[in-house]
Amino acid sequence: MYRGDDGKRRDRRAACAARLVALTIILLGAACRPPQEMADQPRYDPYEPSRFFEDGMSARPLVPGTIARGMMRDDTFLYEGKLGGELVDAFPFVPDGAVLARGRDRYDIYCSMCHGRSGYGDGMIVRRGFRAPSSFHVDRLRGERVGHFFDVITNGFGAMPPYRTMIPVEDRWAIVAYIRVLQHSQNVPLHEIPPEARADLQLEEVR
């Protein structure tokens, strides 16, 4: 029986369709893999317990001595306010006008709500019932080393939480410098006040 061109074309299309189906089956079969291969190995969700480790925790602690990139803080003067394990009584950089302005800005944001704008421990939170901190103007704190204030800001003290994760190191030192300015401003001897400023103070006292 003679088959014309139309019949041959239909045969070729049928053959192509069969090959396409076969190729699809092969590809789908290749996509299926045993569940324990590298691409499908078991994993843990955060904080999920583990029976593999003795402590039962899937989250593993850092290897002792591990230091994150950029966190090699071996300058104890700058990062801890200490030298040889003792609190310092100097600043790791010159507290110029820009540093003091920054310190005042950060103090007003992080400290004034408890310590008050002038450092007397009468901030708004204290007026509403929170535990009052000591005034910066008592003799004990006026005689403290600057490293003490840096250490307290960094690690907290009493009801005050640590601010190491909220306030960068340089800003902590700027706040300490501003605290020193506050202390001096409230206890400056009269002879150190310029005459023109002394007259203004007398006017304020009369009022």
mmCIF file with all atom_site columns, C-alpha atoms in Angstrom:
data_model
loop_
_atom_site.group_PDB
_atom_site.id
_atom_site.type_symbol
_atom_site.label_atom_id
_atom_site.label_alt_id
_atom_site.label_comp_id
_atom_site.label_asym_id
_atom_site.label_entity_id
_atom_site.label_seq_id
_atom_site.pdbx_PDB_ins_code
_atom_site.Cartn_x
_atom_site.Cartn_y
_atom_site.Cartn_z
_atom_site.occupancy
_atom_site.B_iso_or_equiv
_atom_site.pdbx_formal_charge
_atom_site.auth_seq_id
_atom_site.auth_comp_id
_atom_site.auth_asym_id
_atom_site.auth_atom_id
_atom_site.pdbx_PDB_model_num
ATOM 1   C CA . MET A 1 1   ? 0.000  0.000  0.000  1.00 0.00 ? 1   MET A CA 1
ATOM 2   C CA . TYR A 1 2   ? 1.475  3.339  -1.020 1.00 0.00 ? 2   TYR A CA 1
ATOM 3   C CA . ARG A 1 3   ? 1.828  6.013  1.664  1.00 0.00 ? 3   ARG A CA 1
ATOM 4   C CA . GLY A 1 4   ? 1.936  9.583  0.478  1.00 0.00 ? 4   GLY A CA 1
ATOM 5   C CA . ASP A 1 5   ? 3.857  12.534 1.879  1.00 0.00 ? 5   ASP A CA 1
ATOM 6   C CA . ASP A 1 6   ? 1.099  13.268 4.392  1.00 0.00 ? 6   ASP A CA 1
ATOM 7   C CA . GLY A 1 7   ? 1.445  9.819  5.911  1.00 0.00 ? 7   GLY A CA 1
ATOM 8   C CA . LYS A 1 8   ? 5.216  10.149 6.219  1.00 0.00 ? 8   LYS A CA 1
ATOM 9   C CA . ARG A 1 9   ? 4.875  13.503 7.935  1.00 0.00 ? 9   ARG A CA 1
ATOM 10  C CA . ARG A 1 10  ? 2.406  12.030 10.427 1.00 0.00 ? 10  ARG A CA 1
ATOM 11  C CA . ASP A 1 11  ? 4.853  9.212  11.156 1.00 0.00 ? 11  ASP A CA 1
ATOM 12  C CA . ARG A 1 12  ? 7.669  11.654 11.779 1.00 0.00 ? 12  ARG A CA 1
ATOM 13  C CA . ARG A 1 13  ? 5.510  13.758 14.106 1.00 0.00 ? 13  ARG A CA 1
ATOM 14  C CA . ALA A 1 14  ? 4.482  10.649 16.018 1.00 0.00 ? 14  ALA A CA 1
ATOM 15  C CA . ALA A 1 15  ? 8.116  9.581  16.358 1.00 0.00 ? 15  ALA A CA 1
ATOM 16  C CA . CYS A 1 16  ? 9.138  13.050 17.598 1.00 0.00 ? 16  CYS A CA 1
ATOM 17  C CA . ALA A 1 17  ? 6.313  13.030 20.149 1.00 0.00 ? 17  ALA A CA 1
ATOM 18  C CA . ALA A 1 18  ? 7.369  9.609  21.390 1.00 0.00 ? 18  ALA A CA 1
ATOM 19  C CA . ARG A 1 19  ? 10.976 10.747 21.801 1.00 0.00 ? 19  ARG A CA 1
ATOM 20  C CA . LEU A 1 20  ? 9.830  13.869 23.671 1.00 0.00 ? 20  LEU A CA 1
ATOM 21  C CA . VAL A 1 21  ? 7.741  11.781 26.066 1.00 0.00 ? 21  VAL A CA 1
ATOM 22  C CA . ALA A 1 22  ? 10.661 9.414  26.633 1.00 0.00 ? 22  ALA A CA 1
ATOM 23  C CA . LEU A 1 23  ? 13.040 12.341 27.323 1.00 0.00 ? 23  LEU A CA 1
ATOM 24  C CA . THR A 1 24  ? 10.560 13.865 29.776 1.00 0.00 ? 24  THR A CA 1
ATOM 25  C CA . ILE A 1 25  ? 10.297 10.577 31.660 1.00 0.00 ? 25  ILE A CA 1
ATOM 26  C CA . ILE A 1 26  ? 14.096 10.305 31.831 1.00 0.00 ? 26  ILE A CA 1
ATOM 27  C CA . LEU A 1 27  ? 14.460 13.852 33.200 1.00 0.00 ? 27  LEU A CA 1
ATOM 28  C CA . LEU A 1 28  ? 11.749 13.349 35.789 1.00 0.00 ? 28  LEU A CA 1
ATOM 29  C CA . GLY A 1 29  ? 13.370 10.135 36.878 1.00 0.00 ? 29  GLY A CA 1
ATOM 30  C CA . ALA A 1 30  ? 16.737 11.871 37.264 1.00 0.00 ? 30  ALA A CA 1
ATOM 31  C CA . ALA A 1 31  ? 15.138 14.516 39.495 1.00 0.00 ? 31  ALA A CA 1
ATOM 32  C CA . CYS A 1 32  ? 14.170 11.839 42.014 1.00 0.00 ? 32  CYS A CA 1
ATOM 33  C CA . ARG A 1 33  ? 17.043 11.070 44.391 1.00 0.00 ? 33  ARG A CA 1
ATOM 34  C CA . PRO A 1 34  ? 17.414 9.094  47.608 1.00 0.00 ? 34  PRO A CA 1
ATOM 35  C CA . PRO A 1 35  ? 16.484 11.200 50.697 1.00 0.00 ? 35  PRO A CA 1
ATOM 36  C CA . GLN A 1 36  ? 19.900 10.887 52.377 1.00 0.00 ? 36  GLN A CA 1
ATOM 37  C CA . GLU A 1 37  ? 22.060 12.334 49.589 1.00 0.00 ? 37  GLU A CA 1
ATOM 38  C CA . MET A 1 38  ? 23.992 15.579 50.261 1.00 0.00 ? 38  MET A CA 1
ATOM 39  C CA . ALA A 1 39  ? 21.203 17.727 48.811 1.00 0.00 ? 39  ALA A CA 1
ATOM 40  C CA . ASP A 1 40  ? 18.658 16.270 51.244 1.00 0.00 ? 40  ASP A CA 1
ATOM 41  C CA . GLN A 1 41  ? 20.632 15.699 54.427 1.00 0.00 ? 41  GLN A CA 1
ATOM 42  C CA . PRO A 1 42  ? 18.977 16.259 57.843 1.00 0.00 ? 42  PRO A CA 1
ATOM 43  C CA . ARG A 1 43  ? 19.148 19.739 59.392 1.00 0.00 ? 43  ARG A CA 1
ATOM 44  C CA . TYR A 1 44  ? 18.210 21.467 62.635 1.00 0.00 ? 44  TYR A CA 1
ATOM 45  C CA . ASP A 1 45  ? 15.845 24.374 63.154 1.00 0.00 ? 45  ASP A CA 1
ATOM 46  C CA . PRO A 1 46  ? 17.049 27.139 65.536 1.00 0.00 ? 46  PRO A CA 1
ATOM 47  C CA . TYR A 1 47  ? 17.150 25.954 69.170 1.00 0.00 ? 47  TYR A CA 1
ATOM 48  C CA . GLU A 1 48  ? 15.984 22.475 68.192 1.00 0.00 ? 48  GLU A CA 1
ATOM 49  C CA . PRO A 1 49  ? 17.260 19.807 70.632 1.00 0.00 ? 49  PRO A CA 1
ATOM 50  C CA . SER A 1 50  ? 19.743 17.199 69.482 1.00 0.00 ? 50  SER A CA 1
ATOM 51  C CA . ARG A 1 51  ? 20.419 13.686 70.709 1.00 0.00 ? 51  ARG A CA 1
ATOM 52  C CA . PHE A 1 52  ? 23.791 13.617 68.967 1.00 0.00 ? 52  PHE A CA 1
ATOM 53  C CA . PHE A 1 53  ? 25.587 16.052 71.307 1.00 0.00 ? 53  PHE A CA 1
ATOM 54  C CA . GLU A 1 54  ? 26.033 15.337 75.007 1.00 0.00 ? 54  GLU A CA 1
ATOM 55  C CA . ASP A 1 55  ? 24.489 18.648 76.108 1.00 0.00 ? 55  ASP A CA 1
ATOM 56  C CA . GLY A 1 56  ? 21.384 17.974 73.990 1.00 0.00 ? 56  GLY A CA 1
ATOM 57  C CA . MET A 1 57  ? 21.732 21.262 72.093 1.00 0.00 ? 57  MET A CA 1
ATOM 58  C CA . SER A 1 58  ? 21.945 21.557 68.320 1.00 0.00 ? 58  SER A CA 1
ATOM 59  C CA . ALA A 1 59  ? 23.363 25.104 68.529 1.00 0.00 ? 59  ALA A CA 1
ATOM 60  C CA . ARG A 1 60  ? 27.074 24.746 69.201 1.00 0.00 ? 60  ARG A CA 1
ATOM 61  C CA . PRO A 1 61  ? 29.109 27.202 71.316 1.00 0.00 ? 61  PRO A CA 1
ATOM 62  C CA . LEU A 1 62  ? 31.995 29.105 69.772 1.00 0.00 ? 62  LEU A CA 1
ATOM 63  C CA . VAL A 1 63  ? 35.430 27.549 69.981 1.00 0.00 ? 63  VAL A CA 1
ATOM 64  C CA . PRO A 1 64  ? 37.328 29.155 72.909 1.00 0.00 ? 64  PRO A CA 1
ATOM 65  C CA . GLY A 1 65  ? 39.384 32.091 71.713 1.00 0.00 ? 65  GLY A CA 1
ATOM 66  C CA . THR A 1 66  ? 37.200 32.742 68.663 1.00 0.00 ? 66  THR A CA 1
ATOM 67  C CA . ILE A 1 67  ? 37.257 36.405 67.595 1.00 0.00 ? 67  ILE A CA 1
ATOM 68  C CA . ALA A 1 68  ? 34.808 37.771 65.046 1.00 0.00 ? 68  ALA A CA 1
ATOM 69  C CA . ARG A 1 69  ? 36.234 39.666 62.089 1.00 0.00 ? 69  ARG A CA 1
ATOM 70  C CA . GLY A 1 70  ? 36.915 43.274 63.061 1.00 0.00 ? 70  GLY A CA 1
ATOM 71  C CA . MET A 1 71  ? 36.466 42.551 66.777 1.00 0.00 ? 71  MET A CA 1
ATOM 72  C CA . MET A 1 72  ? 40.123 42.184 67.829 1.00 0.00 ? 72  MET A CA 1
ATOM 73  C CA . ARG A 1 73  ? 39.831 44.654 70.698 1.00 0.00 ? 73  ARG A CA 1
ATOM 74  C CA . ASP A 1 74  ? 43.230 44.373 72.336 1.00 0.00 ? 74  ASP A CA 1
ATOM 75  C CA . ASP A 1 75  ? 43.409 48.075 73.283 1.00 0.00 ? 75  ASP A CA 1
ATOM 76  C CA . THR A 1 76  ? 42.141 47.772 76.865 1.00 0.00 ? 76  THR A CA 1
ATOM 77  C CA . PHE A 1 77  ? 42.507 51.521 77.425 1.00 0.00 ? 77  PHE A CA 1
ATOM 78  C CA . LEU A 1 78  ? 39.988 52.310 74.680 1.00 0.00 ? 78  LEU A CA 1
ATOM 79  C CA . TYR A 1 79  ? 37.639 49.333 74.976 1.00 0.00 ? 79  TYR A CA 1
ATOM 80  C CA . GLU A 1 80  ? 37.666 48.692 78.735 1.00 0.00 ? 80  GLU A CA 1
ATOM 81  C CA . GLY A 1 81  ? 38.839 51.921 80.347 1.00 0.00 ? 81  GLY A CA 1
ATOM 82  C CA . LYS A 1 82  ? 41.659 50.002 82.036 1.00 0.00 ? 82  LYS A CA 1
ATOM 83  C CA . LEU A 1 83  ? 45.438 49.659 81.921 1.00 0.00 ? 83  LEU A CA 1
ATOM 84  C CA . GLY A 1 84  ? 47.084 46.747 83.668 1.00 0.00 ? 84  GLY A CA 1
ATOM 85  C CA . GLY A 1 85  ? 43.715 45.810 85.142 1.00 0.00 ? 85  GLY A CA 1
ATOM 86  C CA . GLU A 1 86  ? 43.318 49.244 86.808 1.00 0.00 ? 86  GLU A CA 1
ATOM 87  C CA . LEU A 1 87  ? 40.733 51.884 85.882 1.00 0.00 ? 87  LEU A CA 1
ATOM 88  C CA . VAL A 1 88  ? 42.304 54.788 83.980 1.00 0.00 ? 88  VAL A CA 1
ATOM 89  C CA . ASP A 1 89  ? 41.991 58.465 84.854 1.00 0.00 ? 89  ASP A CA 1
ATOM 90  C CA . ALA A 1 90  ? 42.625 59.814 81.367 1.00 0.00 ? 90  ALA A CA 1
ATOM 91  C CA . PHE A 1 91  ? 40.920 59.766 77.981 1.00 0.00 ? 91  PHE A CA 1
ATOM 92  C CA . PRO A 1 92  ? 42.142 57.674 75.019 1.00 0.00 ? 92  PRO A CA 1
ATOM 93  C CA . PHE A 1 93  ? 41.697 60.728 72.774 1.00 0.00 ? 93  PHE A CA 1
ATOM 94  C CA . VAL A 1 94  ? 41.478 64.485 73.275 1.00 0.00 ? 94  VAL A CA 1
ATOM 95  C CA . PRO A 1 95  ? 37.931 65.471 74.371 1.00 0.00 ? 95  PRO A CA 1
ATOM 96  C CA . ASP A 1 96  ? 37.697 68.606 72.219 1.00 0.00 ? 96  ASP A CA 1
ATOM 97  C CA . GLY A 1 97  ? 34.604 70.690 71.512 1.00 0.00 ? 97  GLY A CA 1
ATOM 98  C CA . ALA A 1 98  ? 33.248 68.263 68.933 1.00 0.00 ? 98  ALA A CA 1
ATOM 99  C CA . VAL A 1 99  ? 33.618 65.352 71.374 1.00 0.00 ? 99  VAL A CA 1
ATOM 100 C CA . LEU A 1 100 ? 31.847 67.280 74.133 1.00 0.00 ? 100 LEU A CA 1
ATOM 101 C CA . ALA A 1 101 ? 29.002 68.248 71.784 1.00 0.00 ? 101 ALA A CA 1
ATOM 102 C CA . ARG A 1 102 ? 28.618 64.610 70.804 1.00 0.00 ? 102 ARG A CA 1
ATOM 103 C CA . GLY A 1 103 ? 28.749 63.586 74.462 1.00 0.00 ? 103 GLY A CA 1
ATOM 104 C CA . ARG A 1 104 ? 26.017 66.033 75.393 1.00 0.00 ? 104 ARG A CA 1
ATOM 105 C CA . ASP A 1 105 ? 23.837 64.764 72.544 1.00 0.00 ? 105 ASP A CA 1
ATOM 106 C CA . ARG A 1 106 ? 24.292 61.107 73.543 1.00 0.00 ? 106 ARG A CA 1
ATOM 107 C CA . TYR A 1 107 ? 23.893 61.922 77.255 1.00 0.00 ? 107 TYR A CA 1
ATOM 108 C CA . ASP A 1 108 ? 20.575 63.643 76.629 1.00 0.00 ? 108 ASP A CA 1
ATOM 109 C CA . ILE A 1 109 ? 19.368 60.602 74.678 1.00 0.00 ? 109 ILE A CA 1
ATOM 110 C CA . TYR A 1 110 ? 20.582 57.728 76.858 1.00 0.00 ? 110 TYR A CA 1
ATOM 111 C CA . CYS A 1 111 ? 21.254 59.160 80.333 1.00 0.00 ? 111 CYS A CA 1
ATOM 112 C CA . SER A 1 112 ? 19.160 62.226 81.110 1.00 0.00 ? 112 SER A CA 1
ATOM 113 C CA . MET A 1 113 ? 15.903 60.337 81.667 1.00 0.00 ? 113 MET A CA 1
ATOM 114 C CA . CYS A 1 114 ? 17.405 58.879 84.865 1.00 0.00 ? 114 CYS A CA 1
ATOM 115 C CA . HIS A 1 115 ? 20.378 61.099 85.744 1.00 0.00 ? 115 HIS A CA 1
ATOM 116 C CA . GLY A 1 116 ? 18.700 64.390 84.821 1.00 0.00 ? 116 GLY A CA 1
ATOM 117 C CA . ARG A 1 117 ? 19.924 67.008 82.365 1.00 0.00 ? 117 ARG A CA 1
ATOM 118 C CA . SER A 1 118 ? 22.297 68.445 84.990 1.00 0.00 ? 118 SER A CA 1
ATOM 119 C CA . GLY A 1 119 ? 23.367 65.138 86.546 1.00 0.00 ? 119 GLY A CA 1
ATOM 120 C CA . TYR A 1 120 ? 21.543 65.365 89.878 1.00 0.00 ? 120 TYR A CA 1
ATOM 121 C CA . GLY A 1 121 ? 19.745 62.012 89.455 1.00 0.00 ? 121 GLY A CA 1
ATOM 122 C CA . ASP A 1 122 ? 16.347 63.628 89.048 1.00 0.00 ? 122 ASP A CA 1
ATOM 123 C CA . GLY A 1 123 ? 15.381 62.589 85.531 1.00 0.00 ? 123 GLY A CA 1
ATOM 124 C CA . MET A 1 124 ? 11.814 62.189 84.350 1.00 0.00 ? 124 MET A CA 1
ATOM 125 C CA . ILE A 1 125 ? 11.747 58.424 84.958 1.00 0.00 ? 125 ILE A CA 1
ATOM 126 C CA . VAL A 1 126 ? 12.923 58.970 88.533 1.00 0.00 ? 126 VAL A CA 1
ATOM 127 C CA . ARG A 1 127 ? 10.173 61.545 89.088 1.00 0.00 ? 127 ARG A CA 1
ATOM 128 C CA . ARG A 1 128 ? 7.695  58.888 88.045 1.00 0.00 ? 128 ARG A CA 1
ATOM 129 C CA . GLY A 1 129 ? 8.868  56.353 90.579 1.00 0.00 ? 129 GLY A CA 1
ATOM 130 C CA . PHE A 1 130 ? 12.000 54.651 89.186 1.00 0.00 ? 130 PHE A CA 1
ATOM 131 C CA . ARG A 1 131 ? 14.935 54.104 91.524 1.00 0.00 ? 131 ARG A CA 1
ATOM 132 C CA . ALA A 1 132 ? 17.023 57.292 91.727 1.00 0.00 ? 132 ALA A CA 1
ATOM 133 C CA . PRO A 1 133 ? 20.714 57.072 90.791 1.00 0.00 ? 133 PRO A CA 1
ATOM 134 C CA . SER A 1 134 ? 23.356 58.949 92.742 1.00 0.00 ? 134 SER A CA 1
ATOM 135 C CA . SER A 1 135 ? 24.027 62.552 91.806 1.00 0.00 ? 135 SER A CA 1
ATOM 136 C CA . PHE A 1 136 ? 27.202 63.062 89.797 1.00 0.00 ? 136 PHE A CA 1
ATOM 137 C CA . HIS A 1 137 ? 27.997 66.003 92.088 1.00 0.00 ? 137 HIS A CA 1
ATOM 138 C CA . VAL A 1 138 ? 28.629 64.110 95.328 1.00 0.00 ? 138 VAL A CA 1
ATOM 139 C CA . ASP A 1 139 ? 32.247 64.038 96.465 1.00 0.00 ? 139 ASP A CA 1
ATOM 140 C CA . ARG A 1 140 ? 32.552 60.287 95.871 1.00 0.00 ? 140 ARG A CA 1
ATOM 141 C CA . LEU A 1 141 ? 31.747 60.524 92.156 1.00 0.00 ? 141 LEU A CA 1
ATOM 142 C CA . ARG A 1 142 ? 33.582 63.792 91.643 1.00 0.00 ? 142 ARG A CA 1
ATOM 143 C CA . GLY A 1 143 ? 36.690 61.962 92.827 1.00 0.00 ? 143 GLY A CA 1
ATOM 144 C CA . GLU A 1 144 ? 36.146 58.838 90.707 1.00 0.00 ? 144 GLU A CA 1
ATOM 145 C CA . ARG A 1 145 ? 38.404 58.088 87.775 1.00 0.00 ? 145 ARG A CA 1
ATOM 146 C CA . VAL A 1 146 ? 36.973 58.540 84.298 1.00 0.00 ? 146 VAL A CA 1
ATOM 147 C CA . GLY A 1 147 ? 37.486 54.820 83.726 1.00 0.00 ? 147 GLY A CA 1
ATOM 148 C CA . HIS A 1 148 ? 34.847 54.153 86.391 1.00 0.00 ? 148 HIS A CA 1
ATOM 149 C CA . PHE A 1 149 ? 32.166 55.988 84.433 1.00 0.00 ? 149 PHE A CA 1
ATOM 150 C CA . PHE A 1 150 ? 33.184 54.237 81.210 1.00 0.00 ? 150 PHE A CA 1
ATOM 151 C CA . ASP A 1 151 ? 33.040 50.857 82.963 1.00 0.00 ? 151 ASP A CA 1
ATOM 152 C CA . VAL A 1 152 ? 29.573 51.562 84.396 1.00 0.00 ? 152 VAL A CA 1
ATOM 153 C CA . ILE A 1 153 ? 28.202 52.669 81.013 1.00 0.00 ? 153 ILE A CA 1
ATOM 154 C CA . THR A 1 154 ? 29.699 49.584 79.394 1.00 0.00 ? 154 THR A CA 1
ATOM 155 C CA . ASN A 1 155 ? 28.771 46.923 81.958 1.00 0.00 ? 155 ASN A CA 1
ATOM 156 C CA . GLY A 1 156 ? 25.961 48.479 83.971 1.00 0.00 ? 156 GLY A CA 1
ATOM 157 C CA . PHE A 1 157 ? 25.733 49.038 87.713 1.00 0.00 ? 157 PHE A CA 1
ATOM 158 C CA . GLY A 1 158 ? 22.870 48.401 90.151 1.00 0.00 ? 158 GLY A CA 1
ATOM 159 C CA . ALA A 1 159 ? 19.573 49.117 88.394 1.00 0.00 ? 159 ALA A CA 1
ATOM 160 C CA . MET A 1 160 ? 21.400 50.532 85.359 1.00 0.00 ? 160 MET A CA 1
ATOM 161 C CA . PRO A 1 161 ? 21.688 48.066 82.464 1.00 0.00 ? 161 PRO A CA 1
ATOM 162 C CA . PRO A 1 162 ? 24.831 47.714 80.321 1.00 0.00 ? 162 PRO A CA 1
ATOM 163 C CA . TYR A 1 163 ? 24.939 49.935 77.236 1.00 0.00 ? 163 TYR A CA 1
ATOM 164 C CA . ARG A 1 164 ? 27.813 48.266 75.418 1.00 0.00 ? 164 ARG A CA 1
ATOM 165 C CA . THR A 1 165 ? 25.569 47.024 72.602 1.00 0.00 ? 165 THR A CA 1
ATOM 166 C CA . MET A 1 166 ? 23.673 50.314 72.243 1.00 0.00 ? 166 MET A CA 1
ATOM 167 C CA . ILE A 1 167 ? 26.361 52.985 72.529 1.00 0.00 ? 167 ILE A CA 1
ATOM 168 C CA . PRO A 1 168 ? 29.582 52.744 70.452 1.00 0.00 ? 168 PRO A CA 1
ATOM 169 C CA . VAL A 1 169 ? 32.898 52.912 72.306 1.00 0.00 ? 169 VAL A CA 1
ATOM 170 C CA . GLU A 1 170 ? 33.796 56.432 71.164 1.00 0.00 ? 170 GLU A CA 1
ATOM 171 C CA . ASP A 1 171 ? 30.355 57.728 72.172 1.00 0.00 ? 171 ASP A CA 1
ATOM 172 C CA . ARG A 1 172 ? 30.736 56.195 75.630 1.00 0.00 ? 172 ARG A CA 1
ATOM 173 C CA . TRP A 1 173 ? 33.957 58.142 76.116 1.00 0.00 ? 173 TRP A CA 1
ATOM 174 C CA . ALA A 1 174 ? 32.245 61.284 74.808 1.00 0.00 ? 174 ALA A CA 1
ATOM 175 C CA . ILE A 1 175 ? 29.495 60.846 77.418 1.00 0.00 ? 175 ILE A CA 1
ATOM 176 C CA . VAL A 1 176 ? 32.120 60.447 80.145 1.00 0.00 ? 176 VAL A CA 1
ATOM 177 C CA . ALA A 1 177 ? 33.804 63.661 79.004 1.00 0.00 ? 177 ALA A CA 1
ATOM 178 C CA . TYR A 1 178 ? 30.475 65.478 79.161 1.00 0.00 ? 178 TYR A CA 1
ATOM 179 C CA . ILE A 1 179 ? 29.810 64.112 82.662 1.00 0.00 ? 179 ILE A CA 1
ATOM 180 C CA . ARG A 1 180 ? 33.130 65.613 83.738 1.00 0.00 ? 180 ARG A CA 1
ATOM 181 C CA . VAL A 1 181 ? 32.008 68.947 82.267 1.00 0.00 ? 181 VAL A CA 1
ATOM 182 C CA . LEU A 1 182 ? 28.710 68.714 84.172 1.00 0.00 ? 182 LEU A CA 1
ATOM 183 C CA . GLN A 1 183 ? 30.572 68.018 87.406 1.00 0.00 ? 183 GLN A CA 1
ATOM 184 C CA . HIS A 1 184 ? 32.869 70.970 86.893 1.00 0.00 ? 184 HIS A CA 1
ATOM 185 C CA . SER A 1 185 ? 30.016 73.274 85.886 1.00 0.00 ? 185 SER A CA 1
ATOM 186 C CA . GLN A 1 186 ? 28.196 72.686 89.180 1.00 0.00 ? 186 GLN A CA 1
ATOM 187 C CA . ASN A 1 187 ? 31.281 72.930 91.390 1.00 0.00 ? 187 ASN A CA 1
ATOM 188 C CA . VAL A 1 188 ? 33.554 75.468 89.707 1.00 0.00 ? 188 VAL A CA 1
ATOM 189 C CA . PRO A 1 189 ? 35.277 77.865 92.151 1.00 0.00 ? 189 PRO A CA 1
ATOM 190 C CA . LEU A 1 190 ? 34.143 81.467 91.886 1.00 0.00 ? 190 LEU A CA 1
ATOM 191 C CA . HIS A 1 191 ? 37.627 82.736 91.019 1.00 0.00 ? 191 HIS A CA 1
ATOM 192 C CA . GLU A 1 192 ? 37.650 80.568 87.873 1.00 0.00 ? 192 GLU A CA 1
ATOM 193 C CA . ILE A 1 193 ? 34.524 82.254 86.493 1.00 0.00 ? 193 ILE A CA 1
ATOM 194 C CA . PRO A 1 194 ? 35.244 85.152 84.097 1.00 0.00 ? 194 PRO A CA 1
ATOM 195 C CA . PRO A 1 195 ? 34.147 88.545 85.475 1.00 0.00 ? 195 PRO A CA 1
ATOM 196 C CA . GLU A 1 196 ? 31.487 89.076 82.794 1.00 0.00 ? 196 GLU A CA 1
ATOM 197 C CA . ALA A 1 197 ? 29.961 85.661 83.520 1.00 0.00 ? 197 ALA A CA 1
ATOM 198 C CA . ARG A 1 198 ? 30.214 86.319 87.269 1.00 0.00 ? 198 ARG A CA 1
ATOM 199 C CA . ALA A 1 199 ? 27.967 89.357 86.886 1.00 0.00 ? 199 ALA A CA 1
ATOM 200 C CA . ASP A 1 200 ? 25.379 87.256 85.083 1.00 0.00 ? 200 ASP A CA 1
ATOM 201 C CA . LEU A 1 201 ? 25.399 84.718 87.893 1.00 0.00 ? 201 LEU A CA 1
ATOM 202 C CA . GLN A 1 202 ? 24.827 87.437 90.473 1.00 0.00 ? 202 GLN A CA 1
ATOM 203 C CA . LEU A 1 203 ? 21.840 88.701 88.464 1.00 0.00 ? 203 LEU A CA 1
ATOM 204 C CA . GLU A 1 204 ? 20.407 85.206 88.395 1.00 0.00 ? 204 GLU A CA 1
ATOM 205 C CA . GLU A 1 205 ? 20.820 84.911 92.185 1.00 0.00 ? 205 GLU A CA 1
ATOM 206 C CA . VAL A 1 206 ? 18.992 88.223 92.737 1.00 0.00 ? 206 VAL A CA 1
ATOM 207 C CA . ARG A 1 207 ? 16.095 87.015 90.622 1.00 0.00 ? 207 ARG A CA 1
#
